[in-house]
Each structure stands twice: as C-alpha cells, then as structure tokens.
Short mmCIF file of C-alpha atoms in Angstrom, two decimals:
data_model
loop_
_atom_site.label_atom_id
_atom_site.label_comp_id
_atom_site.label_asym_id
_atom_site.label_seq_id
_atom_site.Cartn_x
_atom_site.Cartn_y
_atom_site.Cartn_z
CA MET V 1 20.11 -3.71 39.38
CA THR V 2 18.82 -5.95 36.59
CA VAL V 3 15.87 -8.20 37.35
CA THR V 4 14.48 -10.63 34.75
CA ILE V 5 11.67 -13.12 35.19
CA PHE V 6 10.85 -14.22 31.64
CA ASN V 7 12.52 -17.63 31.91
CA ARG V 8 10.89 -18.59 35.19
CA PRO V 9 8.77 -21.77 34.81
CA ASP V 10 5.71 -20.04 36.25
CA VAL V 11 5.98 -17.24 33.67
CA GLN V 12 6.30 -19.75 30.85
CA GLU V 13 3.26 -21.61 32.16
CA PHE V 14 1.41 -18.26 32.40
CA LEU V 15 2.15 -17.64 28.70
CA ASN V 16 0.66 -21.01 27.83
CA GLU V 17 -2.41 -20.18 29.87
CA LEU V 18 -3.07 -16.70 28.51
CA SER V 19 -2.63 -17.84 24.89
CA GLY V 20 -5.02 -20.77 25.34
CA LEU V 21 -2.46 -23.51 24.81
CA ASN V 22 -3.74 -25.19 27.96
CA ASN V 23 -7.21 -25.83 26.55
CA LYS V 24 -8.70 -27.63 23.54
CA ASP V 25 -11.05 -24.83 22.43
CA GLY V 26 -10.42 -21.90 20.14
CA ASP V 27 -8.27 -21.45 17.04
CA PRO V 28 -4.87 -23.25 17.10
CA ARG V 29 -3.28 -20.77 14.70
CA MET V 30 -4.43 -17.80 16.78
CA LYS V 31 -3.04 -19.46 19.90
CA GLN V 32 0.32 -19.98 18.20
CA ILE V 33 0.53 -16.35 17.08
CA VAL V 34 -0.61 -14.86 20.41
CA HIS V 35 1.81 -17.06 22.35
CA ARG V 36 4.73 -15.92 20.20
CA LEU V 37 3.81 -12.24 20.25
CA MET V 38 3.17 -12.15 23.98
CA SER V 39 6.38 -14.07 24.62
CA ASP V 40 8.30 -11.49 22.60
CA LEU V 41 6.59 -8.65 24.46
CA PHE V 42 7.26 -10.15 27.89
CA LYS V 43 10.90 -10.74 26.99
CA ALA V 44 11.23 -7.18 25.66
CA ILE V 45 9.83 -5.81 28.93
CA ASP V 46 12.47 -7.82 30.78
CA ASP V 47 15.40 -7.09 28.44
CA LEU V 48 14.67 -3.36 28.06
CA ASP V 49 13.50 -2.84 31.63
CA ILE V 50 10.30 -1.24 30.34
CA THR V 51 8.63 0.65 33.18
CA PRO V 52 4.90 0.66 33.97
CA ASP V 53 4.75 4.32 32.89
CA GLU V 54 6.31 3.47 29.53
CA TYR V 55 3.99 0.52 29.05
CA TRP V 56 0.83 2.47 29.81
CA GLN V 57 2.02 5.31 27.61
CA GLY V 58 2.14 2.73 24.83
CA VAL V 59 -1.38 1.54 25.66
CA ALA V 60 -2.65 5.11 25.52
CA TRP V 61 -0.99 5.55 22.13
CA LEU V 62 -2.67 2.39 20.83
CA ASN V 63 -6.02 3.73 22.03
CA ASP V 64 -5.37 6.99 20.18
CA LEU V 65 -4.26 5.06 17.09
CA GLY V 66 -7.46 3.03 17.05
CA ALA V 67 -9.66 6.06 17.62
CA ALA V 68 -7.98 7.78 14.68
CA GLY V 69 -8.29 4.68 12.47
CA GLN V 70 -4.58 4.84 11.64
CA ALA V 71 -3.41 1.25 12.09
CA GLY V 72 -3.26 0.98 8.30
CA LEU V 73 -1.10 4.12 8.23
CA VAL V 74 1.40 3.27 10.93
CA SER V 75 1.87 -0.21 9.45
CA PRO V 76 3.78 1.02 6.37
CA GLY V 77 5.41 3.72 8.50
CA LEU V 78 7.02 1.04 10.65
CA GLY V 79 8.11 -0.85 7.56
CA ILE V 80 5.79 -3.82 8.12
CA ASP V 81 4.13 -3.53 4.71
CA HIS V 82 7.52 -3.35 3.00
CA PHE V 83 8.79 -6.32 5.01
CA MET V 84 5.76 -8.34 3.91
CA ASP V 85 6.52 -7.45 0.27
CA GLU V 86 10.15 -8.48 0.70
CA ARG V 87 9.00 -11.77 2.19
CA LEU V 88 6.58 -12.39 -0.69
CA ASP V 89 9.47 -11.70 -3.08
CA ALA V 90 11.57 -14.28 -1.26
CA ILE V 91 8.74 -16.83 -1.41
CA ASP V 92 8.39 -16.19 -5.15
CA ALA V 93 12.15 -16.58 -5.61
CA ALA V 94 12.04 -19.93 -3.81
CA LEU V 95 9.26 -20.99 -6.22
CA GLY V 96 11.25 -19.78 -9.23
CA ILE V 97 8.81 -16.96 -9.97
CA GLU V 98 10.13 -13.72 -11.47
CA ASN V 99 8.13 -10.52 -11.15
CA PRO V 100 8.92 -8.20 -14.08
CA THR V 101 6.68 -5.56 -12.50
CA PRO V 102 7.59 -5.26 -8.81
CA ARG V 103 4.94 -5.41 -6.15
CA THR V 104 4.82 -2.71 -3.50
CA ILE V 105 2.57 -1.60 -0.68
CA GLU V 106 -1.12 -0.91 -1.12
CA GLY V 107 -1.62 1.77 1.53
CA PRO V 108 -4.86 2.24 3.47
CA LEU V 109 -6.88 4.37 1.03
CA TYR V 110 -8.28 2.00 -1.59
CA VAL V 111 -12.04 2.09 -2.19
CA ALA V 112 -13.80 -0.69 -4.09
CA GLY V 113 -16.47 -0.06 -6.71
CA ALA V 114 -14.86 2.62 -8.89
CA PRO V 115 -16.57 3.25 -12.24
CA GLU V 116 -15.40 0.86 -14.95
CA SER V 117 -14.63 1.48 -18.62
CA VAL V 118 -12.83 -0.26 -21.46
CA GLY V 119 -9.48 0.98 -22.75
CA PHE V 120 -9.66 4.57 -21.51
CA ALA V 121 -10.93 6.54 -18.52
CA ARG V 122 -10.88 10.11 -17.30
CA LEU V 123 -9.98 9.93 -13.60
CA ASP V 124 -10.32 13.52 -12.43
CA ASP V 125 -13.43 15.68 -12.70
CA GLY V 126 -11.55 18.81 -13.78
CA ARG V 127 -12.20 20.77 -10.59
CA ASP V 128 -8.62 20.65 -9.32
CA THR V 129 -7.42 23.56 -11.42
CA ASP V 130 -3.95 23.48 -9.86
CA GLY V 131 -3.30 20.12 -11.48
CA HIS V 132 -1.04 19.52 -14.45
CA THR V 133 -2.75 17.25 -16.98
CA LEU V 134 -1.42 13.68 -17.08
CA ILE V 135 -1.85 11.08 -19.78
CA MET V 136 -0.72 7.63 -18.64
CA HIS V 137 -0.87 4.51 -20.77
CA GLY V 138 0.63 1.09 -21.24
CA THR V 139 0.05 -2.55 -22.04
CA VAL V 140 -0.76 -5.30 -19.59
CA HIS V 141 1.13 -8.48 -20.43
CA GLY V 142 0.24 -11.98 -19.31
CA ALA V 143 2.61 -14.62 -17.99
CA ASP V 144 3.35 -15.66 -21.59
CA GLY V 145 4.54 -12.15 -22.38
CA GLN V 146 1.64 -11.45 -24.72
CA PRO V 147 -0.81 -8.54 -24.31
CA LEU V 148 -3.61 -9.54 -21.94
CA VAL V 149 -7.12 -8.68 -23.09
CA ASP V 150 -9.81 -7.87 -20.49
CA ALA V 151 -7.34 -7.39 -17.65
CA LYS V 152 -8.58 -5.03 -14.93
CA VAL V 153 -6.45 -2.02 -14.06
CA GLU V 154 -7.72 -0.36 -10.90
CA VAL V 155 -6.05 3.01 -10.38
CA TRP V 156 -6.34 5.65 -7.69
CA HIS V 157 -4.38 8.70 -6.50
CA CYS V 158 -4.72 11.92 -4.55
CA ASP V 159 -5.27 15.50 -5.71
CA THR V 160 -2.80 18.39 -5.64
CA ARG V 161 -3.58 18.96 -1.94
CA GLY V 162 -2.67 15.40 -1.06
CA PHE V 163 -6.26 14.31 -0.39
CA TYR V 164 -8.02 11.21 -1.69
CA SER V 165 -11.71 11.09 -2.51
CA HIS V 166 -13.71 9.34 0.24
CA PHE V 167 -11.01 10.46 2.71
CA ASP V 168 -10.97 14.19 1.95
CA PRO V 169 -11.42 16.12 5.21
CA THR V 170 -12.65 19.16 3.27
CA GLY V 171 -15.42 17.23 1.53
CA GLN V 172 -14.57 18.90 -1.77
CA GLN V 173 -14.18 15.76 -3.87
CA ALA V 174 -17.03 13.78 -5.37
CA PRO V 175 -17.15 10.03 -4.76
CA PHE V 176 -14.60 8.12 -6.85
CA ASN V 177 -12.82 11.24 -8.04
CA MET V 178 -9.42 10.09 -9.31
CA ARG V 179 -10.47 6.44 -8.98
CA ARG V 180 -11.31 4.22 -11.93
CA THR V 181 -11.19 0.62 -13.17
CA ILE V 182 -9.99 0.26 -16.75
CA VAL V 183 -10.51 -3.00 -18.63
CA THR V 184 -7.76 -3.49 -21.19
CA ASP V 185 -8.76 -3.38 -24.84
CA ALA V 186 -8.25 -5.95 -27.60
CA GLN V 187 -4.53 -5.10 -27.65
CA GLY V 188 -4.17 -5.35 -23.89
CA ARG V 189 -3.86 -1.59 -23.52
CA TYR V 190 -5.03 0.81 -20.84
CA LYS V 191 -4.97 4.60 -20.88
CA PHE V 192 -6.22 7.35 -18.64
CA GLN V 193 -6.30 11.10 -18.33
CA SER V 194 -5.92 12.73 -14.94
CA ILE V 195 -3.63 15.21 -13.20
CA LEU V 196 -0.24 14.69 -11.64
CA PRO V 197 -0.81 14.02 -7.93
CA SER V 198 1.14 15.66 -5.14
CA GLY V 199 2.99 14.09 -2.28
CA TYR V 200 1.49 14.33 1.18
CA GLY V 201 2.15 13.62 4.83
CA VAL V 202 0.51 11.90 7.75
CA PRO V 203 -2.12 14.04 9.52
CA PRO V 204 -0.53 16.72 11.74
CA GLY V 205 -0.92 16.01 15.42
CA SER V 206 -1.89 12.40 14.75
CA PRO V 207 -0.72 9.33 16.68
CA THR V 208 1.26 8.26 13.62
CA GLU V 209 3.07 11.61 13.48
CA ALA V 210 3.75 11.43 17.23
CA LEU V 211 5.47 8.06 16.85
CA LEU V 212 7.50 9.13 13.82
CA THR V 213 8.62 12.29 15.61
CA ALA V 214 9.74 10.21 18.59
CA LEU V 215 11.80 8.13 16.16
CA GLY V 216 13.35 11.24 14.62
CA ARG V 217 11.58 10.58 11.32
CA HIS V 218 9.24 12.52 9.03
CA GLY V 219 5.88 11.32 7.75
CA GLN V 220 6.02 12.50 4.13
CA ARG V 221 5.39 10.54 0.93
CA PRO V 222 6.46 11.33 -2.65
CA ALA V 223 3.79 11.78 -5.32
CA HIS V 224 2.56 8.38 -6.48
CA ILE V 225 -0.24 6.50 -8.24
CA HIS V 226 -1.67 3.20 -6.97
CA PHE V 227 -2.61 0.15 -9.05
CA PHE V 228 -4.33 -3.18 -8.65
CA VAL V 229 -3.97 -5.23 -11.84
CA SER V 230 -5.68 -8.57 -12.36
CA GLY V 231 -6.51 -10.92 -15.19
CA GLU V 232 -7.95 -14.38 -15.76
CA GLY V 233 -5.42 -17.07 -14.82
CA HIS V 234 -3.04 -14.58 -13.22
CA ARG V 235 -2.13 -13.38 -9.76
CA LYS V 236 -3.40 -9.98 -8.74
CA LEU V 237 -0.63 -7.38 -8.67
CA THR V 238 -0.56 -4.63 -6.04
CA THR V 239 1.85 -1.88 -6.98
CA GLN V 240 2.32 1.87 -7.34
CA ILE V 241 4.51 4.19 -9.35
CA ASN V 242 6.30 7.27 -8.07
CA ILE V 243 6.35 10.48 -10.07
CA GLU V 244 9.83 11.04 -11.43
CA GLY V 245 11.61 14.07 -9.99
CA ASP V 246 9.87 14.11 -6.62
CA PRO V 247 12.56 14.85 -3.99
CA LEU V 248 11.16 12.23 -1.62
CA ILE V 249 11.38 9.25 -3.98
CA ASP V 250 14.27 7.83 -1.96
CA ASP V 251 12.95 9.12 1.37
CA ASP V 252 9.40 7.77 1.54
CA PHE V 253 8.20 7.28 5.11
CA ALA V 254 6.17 4.27 3.88
CA TYR V 255 9.18 2.61 2.16
CA ALA V 256 7.21 1.97 -1.04
CA THR V 257 9.80 3.05 -3.62
CA ARG V 258 11.22 0.12 -5.57
CA ASP V 259 13.43 -0.21 -8.64
CA GLY V 260 11.33 -0.33 -11.78
CA LEU V 261 8.50 1.76 -10.35
CA VAL V 262 9.71 5.26 -11.26
CA PRO V 263 8.81 5.63 -14.95
CA HIS V 264 10.01 8.56 -17.01
CA VAL V 265 7.73 11.61 -17.22
CA ILE V 266 7.72 13.26 -20.64
CA GLU V 267 6.46 16.83 -20.98
CA ARG V 268 4.50 17.19 -24.20
CA THR V 269 4.14 20.66 -25.67
CA ASP V 270 3.87 19.91 -29.39
CA ALA V 271 0.58 20.50 -31.18
CA ASP V 272 0.40 16.99 -32.64
CA SER V 273 0.57 15.31 -29.22
CA ILE V 274 -1.91 17.75 -27.73
CA THR V 275 -4.38 17.23 -30.56
CA ALA V 276 -3.95 13.44 -30.57
CA ASN V 277 -5.02 13.33 -26.92
CA ASN V 278 -7.97 15.71 -27.37
CA LEU V 279 -6.35 18.31 -25.11
CA THR V 280 -5.94 22.06 -25.41
CA GLY V 281 -2.52 22.53 -23.83
CA PRO V 282 0.72 20.92 -22.66
CA PHE V 283 0.60 17.76 -20.58
CA ALA V 284 2.75 15.17 -18.88
CA GLU V 285 2.93 11.67 -20.35
CA ILE V 286 3.88 8.43 -18.60
CA SER V 287 4.20 5.10 -20.38
CA PHE V 288 4.14 2.10 -18.04
CA ASP V 289 3.74 -1.49 -19.13
CA ILE V 290 2.60 -4.04 -16.55
CA HIS V 291 3.49 -7.74 -16.44
CA LEU V 292 1.37 -10.21 -14.50
CA THR V 293 2.42 -13.65 -13.27
CA ALA V 294 0.58 -16.94 -13.49
CA LEU V 295 -1.42 -18.57 -10.73
CA VAL V 296 0.52 -21.02 -8.57
CA ASP V 297 -1.07 -24.45 -8.91
CA GLY V 298 -4.29 -22.69 -9.89
CA VAL V 299 -4.26 -20.40 -6.86
CA ASP V 300 -3.41 -16.75 -6.32
CA ASN V 301 -0.99 -17.19 -3.43
CA GLN V 302 -0.72 -13.46 -2.77
CA LEU V 303 -4.37 -12.42 -2.82
CA ASN V 304 -5.34 -10.85 0.51
CA GLU V 305 -9.02 -10.16 1.03
CA GLN V 306 -8.45 -9.53 4.75
CA ARG V 307 -6.59 -6.37 3.72
CA ARG V 308 -9.90 -4.87 2.58
CA ARG V 309 -11.52 -5.76 5.87
CA ALA V 310 -8.68 -4.35 7.95
CA ALA V 311 -8.79 -1.03 6.12
CA ALA V 312 -12.56 -0.62 6.35
#
C-alpha cells in the first residue's frame, strides 16, 4: 500500500510554518532555502517510503559526520563541490568568460598564513625521505595574456603517506610543511621545490567511508597539488593539478580531475638540469602556466570567504 501526504494542504501550510514564511522576522533568503530543502525532504520521504528506522539512521550518521568534522570531506565525495564548479563554469559561459586554466574543487585541508616568498620557495622540510624531489614552475598570466607580476600562488599538498601538515594524525609534520605562498617575480614566474605527493583515501572507519561503502564506491584520491592563485584586478582561481600517471586520475572519489589539469611530468637525470636546480640527484619536473580572468564589473564573482569558515 502506498500512502502519500506531501500534497495535503495542511502539510504545505506546515512547511510554510516551519520555514518561517508565516512571520516577518528572520532572514528571507534562509527561509526560502529551508522551505525548498525541507519540501524536497518531505517529498522524498513520501516518494521513497522512507521508514522511521531509515530516517533516524540518517540522523545518527549526520551526528557522526559532525563529530568527525567531515562535512567538508563528504561534500566532494557526493559530487556537490564538482557540481558547484560546473555551475560556475556555466555562469561564466553565459557571461562570455573563458577560463584557460580550469577551476576545480578546493578540498577541506587549506590553512591560511603559509610563509611567503618571492619567485621561489622550498615547500618540504626534507624529512620525508621517501619522497621523490619535485621542481614545479610556470608563469601566471593576467587577463590580457601578459605575465602578471606580484600575483600570489598559494600551494599545498600532502606527504608520501597522504597526510597534510596541520591535519597529520601522527604529529610528525611541522606547521606549514608543504604549504607556501609564492609571489610571482618581475616576469610573472613562480617556482618551488618539494616532493611528489601520494594519493590518499578517506579515514578508515569514518562516516564518509561508511557512506561510500554503502554506495558501492571507494574513497581514494589520486596524487595532486592544490593552488589558490590571485592577482590585482583578477578573480581568485581555485584549482589543483593531478600527478600524471596516477592510476586514479580518472577515478577520483572527489571528482576533481578536469581536462587541462594533468600536466606532463618530466624525469630529469642529466647533470646540467640537476646542477641548474641546485640538487644532487634526479628529480621530477612539472611546468604549469596559470591564466587568471578579470574581475566582473569590478567584483570577484567567485570569491567564497564562507568556505574558509565552513572548513574551520
């Protein structure tokens, strides 16, 4: 027997009441959003015949998710972050804006305040001896296509164990290890030395893993490096590159892989290259130029400061 009550007038009036549409106080935008979300939830309960046990199991999972601080992890896992990027792309297309360097998800592990330098930075502290040395460099271009001086390139990535500084459960990493802000030089260039990061997965036994397992999915990510890039008169770019050759590039649980964000990795073994980079042995090299886009009517229409707050 199928019983549905969503369309009953009293239920519709109840939705107006619980979302505050029946009073003049509060935030109109919040009321609009809550009314829509609760309407969708009520209708889903009706349409899918969700039982009380199933509902309260979901509530318990949300409690576990909050206690673990993993809302920012399950969000990309459910494709929400990618959907938001796709929607921003569509908005840009409607405005006639082309993005030579694609945006992609930020992830939940950014930390503000990384040490700043001009032109070059050493990201790692040398203690991860399993790491293969990486030299990455490129030029930041402005909306006019010219090299952009004094642009800020914020970069962060994990170690060979898949752990980020400030979030390392072993406590082995110093603050801001593998995190730096590089200000581009007079030619608009940035360069850094680090190690190739490893891929990693969601914490074993976590609420995020439990959900992905129930969906028949894994929680693994390919090796990648995150970037925020900003410059005067330009929109801030949130992006990341994947490390070429990682088997999960096209199977990222966070759906962050995008065309144009898998640069070629060159293995350098010749003495001239090693000497030129003040190294003592072979290294991997990645060249990656970055193109920013202009402000829209003087405003960065994709800047999201609430993202910092949500991840804190």
